[in-house]
mmCIF file of C-alpha atoms and ligand atoms in Angstrom:
data_model
loop_
_atom_site.group_PDB
_atom_site.id
_atom_site.type_symbol
_atom_site.label_atom_id
_atom_site.label_comp_id
_atom_site.label_asym_id
_atom_site.label_seq_id
_atom_site.Cartn_x
_atom_site.Cartn_y
_atom_site.Cartn_z
ATOM 1 C CA MET A 34 -9.659 -23.778 -5.533
ATOM 2 C CA LYS A 35 -11.804 -21.289 -3.880
ATOM 3 C CA THR A 36 -10.088 -17.866 -2.687
ATOM 4 C CA LEU A 37 -11.651 -15.169 -0.425
ATOM 5 C CA VAL A 38 -10.039 -11.284 -1.132
ATOM 6 C CA LEU A 39 -10.338 -8.617 1.768
ATOM 7 C CA ALA A 40 -11.728 -5.828 -0.107
ATOM 8 C CA ASP A 41 -10.070 -2.580 1.140
ATOM 9 C CA HIS A 42 -12.448 0.541 1.090
ATOM 10 C CA ASP A 43 -13.480 3.075 3.205
ATOM 11 C CA ASN A 44 -17.504 2.230 2.751
ATOM 12 C CA LYS A 45 -17.613 4.703 -0.066
ATOM 13 C CA VAL A 46 -14.605 3.775 -2.136
ATOM 14 C CA LEU A 47 -13.087 0.468 -3.556
ATOM 15 C CA LYS A 48 -9.321 0.976 -3.216
ATOM 16 C CA ASP A 49 -7.049 0.200 -6.094
ATOM 17 C CA ALA A 50 -4.868 -2.144 -3.407
ATOM 18 C CA THR A 51 -8.038 -4.815 -4.003
ATOM 19 C CA LEU A 52 -7.410 -4.491 -7.670
ATOM 20 C CA SER A 53 -3.664 -6.302 -7.546
ATOM 21 C CA VAL A 54 -5.419 -8.692 -4.668
ATOM 22 C CA VAL A 55 -7.793 -9.805 -7.542
ATOM 23 C CA THR A 56 -5.252 -10.446 -9.864
ATOM 24 C CA ALA A 57 -3.016 -12.426 -7.486
ATOM 25 C CA ALA A 58 -5.859 -14.600 -6.247
ATOM 26 C CA ALA A 59 -6.912 -15.533 -9.480
ATOM 27 C CA LYS A 60 -3.539 -17.089 -10.264
ATOM 28 C CA LEU A 61 -5.120 -19.594 -7.311
ATOM 29 C CA GLY A 62 -8.880 -20.244 -8.615
ATOM 30 C CA GLU A 63 -11.970 -18.968 -8.223
ATOM 31 C CA VAL A 64 -12.203 -15.221 -6.665
ATOM 32 C CA HIS A 65 -14.743 -14.455 -4.097
ATOM 33 C CA VAL A 66 -14.499 -10.983 -2.762
ATOM 34 C CA LEU A 67 -15.587 -10.095 0.879
ATOM 35 C CA VAL A 68 -16.719 -6.482 1.884
ATOM 36 C CA ALA A 69 -16.901 -5.836 5.532
ATOM 37 C CA GLY A 70 -18.553 -2.491 6.449
ATOM 38 C CA ASN A 71 -21.173 -0.338 7.239
ATOM 39 C CA ASN A 72 -23.413 1.236 4.696
ATOM 40 C CA CYS A 73 -20.973 0.141 1.962
ATOM 41 C CA GLU A 74 -23.271 -1.724 -0.618
ATOM 42 C CA LEU A 75 -21.846 0.839 -3.351
ATOM 43 C CA VAL A 76 -18.291 -0.447 -2.558
ATOM 44 C CA ALA A 77 -19.864 -4.128 -2.704
ATOM 45 C CA ASP A 78 -21.447 -3.016 -6.827
ATOM 46 C CA HIS A 79 -17.690 -2.048 -7.640
ATOM 47 C CA ALA A 80 -16.458 -4.902 -6.518
ATOM 48 C CA ALA A 81 -19.000 -6.951 -8.846
ATOM 49 C CA LYS A 82 -17.564 -5.172 -11.518
ATOM 50 C CA ILE A 83 -14.110 -6.383 -11.856
ATOM 51 C CA ALA A 84 -12.866 -8.166 -13.805
ATOM 52 C CA GLY A 85 -12.334 -12.126 -12.955
ATOM 53 C CA VAL A 86 -14.428 -11.809 -9.782
ATOM 54 C CA GLY A 87 -16.844 -14.385 -9.277
ATOM 55 C CA LEU A 88 -18.654 -13.524 -6.086
ATOM 56 C CA VAL A 89 -19.074 -10.711 -3.867
ATOM 57 C CA LEU A 90 -19.760 -11.512 -0.270
ATOM 58 C CA LEU A 91 -21.394 -8.404 1.668
ATOM 59 C CA ALA A 92 -21.322 -8.371 5.142
ATOM 60 C CA GLU A 93 -22.741 -4.989 6.593
ATOM 61 C CA ASP A 94 -22.460 -4.230 10.318
ATOM 62 C CA ALA A 95 -21.540 -0.907 12.719
ATOM 63 C CA ALA A 96 -18.578 -3.379 14.155
ATOM 64 C CA TYR A 97 -17.078 -3.511 10.743
ATOM 65 C CA GLU A 98 -17.167 0.245 9.841
ATOM 66 C CA HIS A 99 -13.530 0.805 10.748
ATOM 67 C CA GLU A 100 -12.517 -2.789 9.718
ATOM 68 C CA LEU A 101 -10.975 -3.352 13.460
ATOM 69 C CA ALA A 102 -9.502 -6.803 12.997
ATOM 70 C CA GLU A 103 -10.873 -8.163 16.127
ATOM 71 C CA ASN A 104 -14.757 -7.964 14.419
ATOM 72 C CA VAL A 105 -13.735 -8.850 11.105
ATOM 73 C CA ALA A 106 -11.035 -11.509 11.801
ATOM 74 C CA PRO A 107 -14.088 -14.090 12.796
ATOM 75 C CA LEU A 108 -16.180 -13.483 10.319
ATOM 76 C CA ILE A 109 -13.331 -14.734 7.386
ATOM 77 C CA VAL A 110 -12.864 -17.717 9.282
ATOM 78 C CA ASN A 111 -16.611 -18.677 9.502
ATOM 79 C CA LEU A 112 -15.873 -17.997 5.509
ATOM 80 C CA MET A 113 -12.866 -19.841 5.308
ATOM 81 C CA SER A 114 -14.930 -22.982 6.182
ATOM 82 C CA ASP A 115 -15.409 -23.610 2.213
ATOM 83 C CA ARG A 116 -12.436 -21.886 0.853
ATOM 84 C CA ASP A 117 -8.623 -22.439 0.182
ATOM 85 C CA ALA A 118 -6.847 -19.396 0.570
ATOM 86 C CA PHE A 119 -7.226 -16.088 2.282
ATOM 87 C CA LEU A 120 -5.997 -12.744 0.814
ATOM 88 C CA ALA A 121 -5.976 -9.692 1.706
ATOM 89 C CA PRO A 122 -3.615 -6.490 0.580
ATOM 90 C CA SER A 123 -0.418 -5.670 2.678
ATOM 91 C CA THR A 124 -1.983 -2.228 3.513
ATOM 92 C CA SER A 125 -2.527 -1.114 6.836
ATOM 93 C CA THR A 126 -5.794 -2.951 6.624
ATOM 94 C CA GLY A 127 -4.800 -6.079 5.577
ATOM 95 C CA LYS A 128 -1.506 -6.482 7.634
ATOM 96 C CA ASN A 129 -3.524 -5.535 10.863
ATOM 97 C CA VAL A 130 -6.568 -8.539 9.666
ATOM 98 C CA ALA A 131 -4.688 -10.866 7.814
ATOM 99 C CA PRO A 132 -2.368 -12.390 11.014
ATOM 100 C CA ARG A 133 -5.236 -12.268 13.168
ATOM 101 C CA VAL A 134 -7.137 -14.803 10.638
ATOM 102 C CA ALA A 135 -3.828 -16.909 10.249
ATOM 103 C CA ALA A 136 -3.545 -17.316 13.936
ATOM 104 C CA LEU A 137 -7.566 -18.252 14.515
ATOM 105 C CA LEU A 138 -7.241 -20.662 11.532
ATOM 106 C CA ASP A 139 -3.731 -22.144 13.153
ATOM 107 C CA VAL A 140 -1.830 -21.693 10.027
ATOM 108 C CA MET A 141 1.415 -19.605 9.358
ATOM 109 C CA GLN A 142 0.692 -16.417 7.393
ATOM 110 C CA ILE A 143 2.703 -15.886 3.867
ATOM 111 C CA SER A 144 3.558 -12.263 4.048
ATOM 112 C CA ASP A 145 3.607 -9.598 1.268
ATOM 113 C CA ILE A 146 3.841 -12.234 -1.820
ATOM 114 C CA LEU A 147 5.673 -10.857 -5.011
ATOM 115 C CA SER A 148 4.402 -14.042 -7.505
ATOM 116 C CA VAL A 149 2.143 -16.999 -7.252
ATOM 117 C CA GLU A 150 4.516 -19.640 -8.422
ATOM 118 C CA GLY A 151 1.750 -22.783 -8.119
ATOM 119 C CA PRO A 152 -0.642 -23.602 -5.519
ATOM 120 C CA ASP A 153 1.283 -24.019 -2.567
ATOM 121 C CA THR A 154 4.327 -21.787 -3.519
ATOM 122 C CA PHE A 155 5.166 -18.038 -3.568
ATOM 123 C CA THR A 156 7.838 -15.234 -3.639
ATOM 124 C CA ARG A 157 8.306 -12.775 -0.932
ATOM 125 C CA PRO A 158 11.200 -10.090 -0.385
ATOM 126 C CA ILE A 159 13.699 -10.506 2.632
ATOM 127 C CA TYR A 160 16.296 -8.523 3.817
ATOM 128 C CA ALA A 161 14.444 -5.539 2.881
ATOM 129 C CA GLY A 162 13.788 -6.418 -0.281
ATOM 130 C CA ASN A 163 17.496 -7.493 -1.159
ATOM 131 C CA ALA A 164 16.681 -10.646 -1.498
ATOM 132 C CA ILE A 165 13.716 -12.671 -2.917
ATOM 133 C CA ALA A 166 12.695 -16.244 -1.090
ATOM 134 C CA THR A 167 10.830 -18.678 -2.676
ATOM 135 C CA VAL A 168 8.346 -20.107 0.006
ATOM 136 C CA GLN A 169 6.397 -23.509 -0.003
ATOM 137 C CA SER A 170 3.272 -23.568 2.607
ATOM 138 C CA SER A 171 1.865 -27.194 3.743
ATOM 139 C CA ASP A 172 -0.881 -25.189 5.513
ATOM 140 C CA ALA A 173 -4.318 -26.494 3.978
ATOM 141 C CA LYS A 174 -5.332 -23.202 4.523
ATOM 142 C CA LYS A 175 -3.304 -20.028 3.335
ATOM 143 C CA VAL A 176 -3.588 -17.036 4.473
ATOM 144 C CA ILE A 177 -1.368 -14.345 2.504
ATOM 145 C CA THR A 178 -0.857 -10.486 2.255
ATOM 146 C CA VAL A 179 -0.237 -9.276 -1.437
ATOM 147 C CA ARG A 180 2.355 -6.648 -2.483
ATOM 148 C CA GLY A 181 0.134 -4.408 -4.762
ATOM 149 C CA THR A 182 3.287 -3.207 -6.640
ATOM 150 C CA ALA A 183 4.041 -6.616 -7.713
ATOM 151 C CA PHE A 184 0.410 -7.525 -9.546
ATOM 152 C CA GLU A 185 -1.109 -5.638 -12.257
ATOM 153 C CA LYS A 186 -4.381 -4.572 -11.004
ATOM 154 C CA ALA A 187 -7.557 -6.107 -12.551
ATOM 155 C CA ALA A 188 -9.506 -4.165 -14.889
ATOM 156 C CA ARG A 189 -12.363 -2.163 -12.832
ATOM 157 C CA GLU A 190 -15.084 -3.277 -15.503
ATOM 158 C CA GLY A 191 -15.518 -6.051 -17.103
ATOM 159 C CA GLY A 192 -17.070 -8.611 -14.335
ATOM 160 C CA ASN A 193 -20.633 -9.056 -13.498
ATOM 161 C CA ALA A 194 -20.616 -11.407 -9.975
ATOM 162 C CA GLN A 195 -23.165 -11.943 -7.710
ATOM 163 C CA VAL A 196 -23.715 -9.800 -4.791
ATOM 164 C CA GLU A 197 -24.430 -12.050 -1.691
ATOM 165 C CA LYS A 198 -25.594 -10.439 1.461
ATOM 166 C CA ILE A 199 -24.294 -12.188 4.335
ATOM 167 C CA GLY A 200 -24.553 -12.661 8.421
ATOM 168 C CA THR A 201 -22.525 -10.873 10.463
ATOM 169 C CA THR A 202 -20.217 -12.155 13.418
ATOM 170 C CA GLY A 203 -21.040 -8.427 15.154
ATOM 171 C CA ASP A 204 -18.495 -7.161 17.844
ATOM 172 C CA ALA A 205 -16.510 -9.410 19.651
ATOM 173 C CA GLY A 206 -15.876 -6.744 22.155
ATOM 174 C CA LEU A 207 -12.231 -7.063 22.236
ATOM 175 C CA SER A 208 -11.486 -3.443 20.919
ATOM 176 C CA SER A 209 -13.324 -0.297 19.979
ATOM 177 C CA PHE A 210 -12.783 2.312 17.585
ATOM 178 C CA VAL A 211 -12.135 6.067 18.883
ATOM 179 C CA SER A 212 -10.616 8.281 16.475
ATOM 180 C CA ALA A 213 -8.725 8.803 12.969
ATOM 181 C CA GLU A 214 -6.932 11.880 11.998
ATOM 182 C CA LEU A 215 -6.140 11.341 8.220
ATOM 183 C CA SER A 216 -4.617 13.920 6.070
ATOM 184 C CA LYS A 217 -7.166 15.247 3.485
ATOM 185 C CA SER A 218 -5.102 15.548 0.286
ATOM 186 C CA GLU A 219 -6.246 16.372 -3.525
ATOM 187 C CA ARG A 220 -3.096 14.953 -4.734
ATOM 188 C CA PRO A 221 -3.277 11.430 -5.894
ATOM 189 C CA GLU A 222 -2.634 8.802 -3.325
ATOM 190 C CA LEU A 223 0.644 7.604 -2.684
ATOM 191 C CA THR A 224 0.732 3.988 -3.413
ATOM 192 C CA SER A 225 -1.621 4.734 -7.077
ATOM 193 C CA ALA A 226 0.410 7.733 -8.309
ATOM 194 C CA LYS A 227 2.343 7.639 -11.356
ATOM 195 C CA VAL A 228 4.734 10.282 -10.104
ATOM 196 C CA ILE A 229 5.892 11.152 -6.642
ATOM 197 C CA VAL A 230 7.980 13.576 -5.412
ATOM 198 C CA SER A 231 9.523 12.810 -1.873
ATOM 199 C CA GLY A 232 11.581 14.593 0.738
ATOM 200 C CA GLY A 233 14.067 13.973 3.411
ATOM 201 C CA ARG A 234 15.870 15.202 6.456
ATOM 202 C CA ALA A 235 17.651 17.733 4.198
ATOM 203 C CA LEU A 236 14.682 19.849 4.177
ATOM 204 C CA GLN A 237 15.436 21.117 7.830
ATOM 205 C CA ASN A 238 11.415 21.633 9.118
ATOM 206 C CA GLY A 239 7.825 21.460 8.074
ATOM 207 C CA GLU A 240 7.950 24.904 6.303
ATOM 208 C CA ASN A 241 10.639 24.071 3.872
ATOM 209 C CA PHE A 242 9.261 20.617 3.035
ATOM 210 C CA HIS A 243 5.916 22.379 2.003
ATOM 211 C CA ALA A 244 7.439 25.498 0.139
ATOM 212 C CA LEU A 245 9.715 23.447 -1.827
ATOM 213 C CA ILE A 246 8.445 19.672 -2.259
ATOM 214 C CA GLU A 247 4.629 20.860 -2.655
ATOM 215 C CA PRO A 248 4.867 23.661 -5.762
ATOM 216 C CA LEU A 249 6.529 21.038 -7.847
ATOM 217 C CA ALA A 250 4.530 17.997 -7.008
ATOM 218 C CA ASP A 251 1.630 20.143 -8.208
ATOM 219 C CA LYS A 252 3.423 21.112 -11.453
ATOM 220 C CA LEU A 253 3.904 17.342 -12.036
ATOM 221 C CA LYS A 254 0.267 16.267 -10.966
ATOM 222 C CA ALA A 255 2.759 14.536 -8.652
ATOM 223 C CA ALA A 256 1.822 12.461 -5.123
ATOM 224 C CA VAL A 257 4.074 13.598 -2.299
ATOM 225 C CA GLY A 258 6.138 10.969 -0.232
ATOM 226 C CA ALA A 259 9.266 11.117 2.494
ATOM 227 C CA SER A 260 11.553 9.255 4.188
ATOM 228 C CA ARG A 261 11.002 8.380 7.616
ATOM 229 C CA ALA A 262 13.368 10.959 8.965
ATOM 230 C CA ALA A 263 11.573 13.853 7.386
ATOM 231 C CA VAL A 264 8.155 12.066 9.520
ATOM 232 C CA ASP A 265 9.917 11.338 12.601
ATOM 233 C CA ALA A 266 11.221 14.938 12.579
ATOM 234 C CA GLY A 267 7.455 16.463 12.055
ATOM 235 C CA TYR A 268 7.723 17.827 8.869
ATOM 236 C CA VAL A 269 4.563 15.768 7.481
ATOM 237 C CA PRO A 270 2.397 13.110 8.674
ATOM 238 C CA ASN A 271 3.511 9.459 9.011
ATOM 239 C CA ASP A 272 0.908 8.416 6.118
ATOM 240 C CA TYR A 273 3.392 10.349 3.437
ATOM 241 C CA GLN A 274 6.493 7.362 4.469
ATOM 242 C CA VAL A 275 8.160 5.408 1.838
ATOM 243 C CA GLY A 276 10.121 2.609 2.405
ATOM 244 C CA GLN A 277 10.355 -0.726 4.966
ATOM 245 C CA THR A 278 7.969 0.318 7.306
ATOM 246 C CA GLY A 279 5.992 2.932 5.433
ATOM 247 C CA LYS A 280 4.234 2.324 1.795
ATOM 248 C CA ILE A 281 5.828 0.570 -0.817
ATOM 249 C CA VAL A 282 5.543 2.472 -4.188
ATOM 250 C CA ALA A 283 6.661 1.581 -8.016
ATOM 251 C CA PRO A 284 5.385 4.802 -9.717
ATOM 252 C CA GLU A 285 6.816 5.618 -13.020
ATOM 253 C CA VAL A 286 8.800 8.418 -11.850
ATOM 254 C CA TYR A 287 9.894 8.699 -8.043
ATOM 255 C CA ILE A 288 11.882 11.814 -7.324
ATOM 256 C CA ALA A 289 13.864 11.944 -3.722
ATOM 257 C CA ILE A 290 14.914 14.919 -2.906
ATOM 258 C CA GLY A 291 17.446 15.667 -0.159
ATOM 259 C CA ILE A 292 17.142 11.769 0.728
ATOM 260 C CA SER A 293 20.274 9.661 1.356
ATOM 261 C CA GLY A 294 18.644 6.214 0.530
ATOM 262 C CA ALA A 295 19.260 4.115 3.301
ATOM 263 C CA ILE A 296 18.214 0.529 2.843
ATOM 264 C CA GLN A 297 15.341 0.701 4.179
ATOM 265 C CA HIS A 298 14.158 3.860 2.320
ATOM 266 C CA LEU A 299 14.992 1.624 -0.773
ATOM 267 C CA ALA A 300 12.848 -1.395 0.016
ATOM 268 C CA GLY A 301 10.010 0.998 -0.411
ATOM 269 C CA MET A 302 10.777 2.493 -3.723
ATOM 270 C CA LYS A 303 13.385 1.085 -5.819
ATOM 271 C CA ASP A 304 10.615 -0.797 -8.027
ATOM 272 C CA SER A 305 10.039 2.965 -9.622
ATOM 273 C CA LYS A 306 10.326 3.035 -13.446
ATOM 274 C CA THR A 307 12.486 6.006 -13.630
ATOM 275 C CA ILE A 308 13.939 7.449 -10.448
ATOM 276 C CA ILE A 309 15.515 10.831 -9.881
ATOM 277 C CA ALA A 310 17.544 12.063 -7.372
ATOM 278 C CA ILE A 311 18.722 15.641 -5.838
ATOM 279 C CA ASN A 312 21.128 15.339 -3.608
ATOM 280 C CA LYS A 313 24.273 17.623 -2.695
ATOM 281 C CA ASP A 314 26.644 14.319 -1.627
ATOM 282 C CA GLU A 315 27.835 12.715 -4.826
ATOM 283 C CA ASP A 316 28.563 9.655 -2.498
ATOM 284 C CA ALA A 317 24.818 9.369 -1.412
ATOM 285 C CA PRO A 318 23.676 5.757 -1.765
ATOM 286 C CA ILE A 319 20.410 6.984 -3.588
ATOM 287 C CA PHE A 320 22.429 7.166 -6.835
ATOM 288 C CA GLN A 321 23.146 3.653 -6.777
ATOM 289 C CA VAL A 322 19.805 3.110 -8.023
ATOM 290 C CA ALA A 323 18.996 6.528 -9.136
ATOM 291 C CA ASP A 324 18.370 6.983 -13.134
ATOM 292 C CA ILE A 325 19.156 10.214 -13.368
ATOM 293 C CA GLY A 326 21.349 12.106 -10.618
ATOM 294 C CA LEU A 327 21.235 15.685 -9.584
ATOM 295 C CA VAL A 328 24.368 16.586 -6.998
ATOM 296 C CA GLY A 329 23.559 19.888 -5.525
ATOM 297 C CA ASP A 330 22.142 22.187 -3.280
ATOM 298 C CA LEU A 331 18.170 21.338 -3.129
ATOM 299 C CA PHE A 332 17.631 24.609 -1.565
ATOM 300 C CA LYS A 333 19.133 26.161 -4.945
ATOM 301 C CA ILE A 334 17.685 23.161 -7.616
ATOM 302 C CA VAL A 335 14.130 22.713 -6.439
ATOM 303 C CA PRO A 336 12.973 26.319 -6.814
ATOM 304 C CA GLU A 337 14.681 26.485 -10.134
ATOM 305 C CA LEU A 338 13.245 23.244 -11.332
ATOM 306 C CA THR A 339 9.805 24.009 -10.394
ATOM 307 C CA GLU A 340 9.992 27.461 -12.040
ATOM 308 C CA LYS A 341 10.915 25.964 -15.488
ATOM 309 C CA LEU A 342 8.529 23.151 -15.674
ATOM 310 C CA PRO A 343 5.227 24.108 -17.818
ATOM 311 C CA GLY A 344 1.993 24.855 -15.621
HETATM 312 P P1 FAD B 1363 19.408 10.833 5.885
HETATM 313 O O1 FAD B 1363 19.855 9.938 5.871
HETATM 314 O O2 FAD B 1363 20.093 12.280 6.806
HETATM 315 O O3 FAD B 1363 19.607 12.123 4.464
HETATM 316 C C1 FAD B 1363 19.842 13.319 4.111
HETATM 317 C C2 FAD B 1363 20.401 13.693 2.801
HETATM 318 O O4 FAD B 1363 20.163 14.851 2.316
HETATM 319 C C3 FAD B 1363 22.049 13.126 2.909
HETATM 320 O O5 FAD B 1363 22.399 12.320 2.092
HETATM 321 C C4 FAD B 1363 22.337 14.484 2.672
HETATM 322 O O6 FAD B 1363 23.495 14.154 1.612
HETATM 323 C C5 FAD B 1363 21.458 15.389 1.743
HETATM 324 N N1 FAD B 1363 21.306 16.680 1.739
HETATM 325 C C6 FAD B 1363 21.548 17.685 3.077
HETATM 326 N N2 FAD B 1363 21.763 19.102 2.794
HETATM 327 C C7 FAD B 1363 21.140 18.990 1.505
HETATM 328 C C8 FAD B 1363 20.877 19.981 0.528
HETATM 329 N N3 FAD B 1363 21.172 21.116 1.108
HETATM 330 N N4 FAD B 1363 20.851 19.598 -0.621
HETATM 331 C C9 FAD B 1363 20.604 18.092 -0.932
HETATM 332 N N5 FAD B 1363 20.779 17.338 -0.550
HETATM 333 C C10 FAD B 1363 21.348 17.077 0.914
HETATM 334 N N6 FAD B 1363 13.765 5.137 6.206
HETATM 335 C C11 FAD B 1363 12.549 5.531 5.264
HETATM 336 O O7 FAD B 1363 12.514 6.471 4.827
HETATM 337 N N7 FAD B 1363 11.446 4.688 5.745
HETATM 338 C C12 FAD B 1363 11.305 3.551 6.278
HETATM 339 O O8 FAD B 1363 10.346 2.891 6.151
HETATM 340 C C13 FAD B 1363 12.329 3.606 7.388
HETATM 341 N N8 FAD B 1363 12.155 1.954 7.827
HETATM 342 C C14 FAD B 1363 13.025 2.088 8.912
HETATM 343 C C15 FAD B 1363 12.659 0.552 9.152
HETATM 344 C C16 FAD B 1363 13.667 0.616 10.444
HETATM 345 C C17 FAD B 1363 13.375 -0.936 11.173
HETATM 346 C C18 FAD B 1363 15.064 1.079 10.582
HETATM 347 C C19 FAD B 1363 16.566 1.134 11.692
HETATM 348 C C20 FAD B 1363 15.165 2.383 9.930
HETATM 349 C C21 FAD B 1363 14.267 2.536 8.960
HETATM 350 N N9 FAD B 1363 14.488 3.924 8.172
HETATM 351 C C22 FAD B 1363 13.394 4.022 7.453
HETATM 352 C C23 FAD B 1363 15.079 4.675 8.642
HETATM 353 C C24 FAD B 1363 16.700 4.625 7.645
HETATM 354 O O9 FAD B 1363 17.171 4.015 8.271
HETATM 355 C C25 FAD B 1363 17.052 6.164 7.401
HETATM 356 O O10 FAD B 1363 17.395 6.670 8.979
HETATM 357 C C26 FAD B 1363 16.331 7.522 7.045
HETATM 358 O O11 FAD B 1363 15.550 7.016 5.357
HETATM 359 C C27 FAD B 1363 16.925 8.314 6.714
HETATM 360 O O12 FAD B 1363 15.939 9.505 5.969
HETATM 361 P P2 FAD B 1363 16.812 10.763 5.274
HETATM 362 O O13 FAD B 1363 17.239 10.193 3.770
HETATM 363 O O14 FAD B 1363 15.728 11.708 4.767
HETATM 364 O O15 FAD B 1363 17.591 11.256 5.847
#
């Protein structure tokens, strides 16, 4: 079986999400990685070094610079003529591209897989992660998105795949890139951080969020996350959101501060190794998943905790 993995990158850096997808694809068969972008040869060179990758396909075109699904999907469909499975990470880009590929190939998409049980059988979460479904696909070609936290990351070194430059399909003329407002941060990326400090509605406003959550995150060298209530209220940008409709994370330590633990939030973080919750309501649902719980007022506890930590 031959697979095609969509590399997640920004034309300069190959993102970690790709590594988990390579692991999932390797369970199905031979792994080919598609690097579609503009001036992204360096990314292809990095992809070629990933352990387990057999071939890297490099498609460079201005039309692929921002990985617009309308432009990238036809390229993938062409490449799928002699491949059996297409796998993309469950990132914004992957979740944008995969459905279009599935539609063009006239197959069902298998979303957010947690495991590969066989060549046509996978598990995936349903009901916000409260149940796991085993799904079997009879489609000749599989189109799959992969939950990164469910698969080990393939090693970034150890491979020596050939990089093959391929022809492009150009601009489909269906969409155009206008602008992107990305929050710049020196902190680790949310989906690959070992420690995450997340804040909720209880922070009351953006000033409190920055004044309380960030110093604690700085001391722990942690990424910062947030509940949807905190994001919707404008305390922090949307890309901080953890949960069913945000990012799925599974760090070593997840600290939830002033977050109630709604099912949609838990769906994004309950696989974290150690969960620490700070909440003034001892009956808050977050305490049902927490390994360590601190009942009290965050405005008192968090500054004290930050001060006592070294560094
Ligand atoms: P609240 O539920 O208001 O909780 C605030 C908590 O802070 C309470 O438990 C309270 O006891 C505590 N608190 C208050 N003051 C203090 C204090 N001084 N000290 C300590 N503790 C205090 N939510 C997500 O997070 N991520 C998602 O991806 C997501 N997707 C959703 C998708 C759908 C389709 C829907 C319907 C909802 C989704 N939600 C999501 C929203 C979710 O249902 C909750 O509304 C949200 O998570 C609540 O955020 P919160 O815990 O910050 O706020």
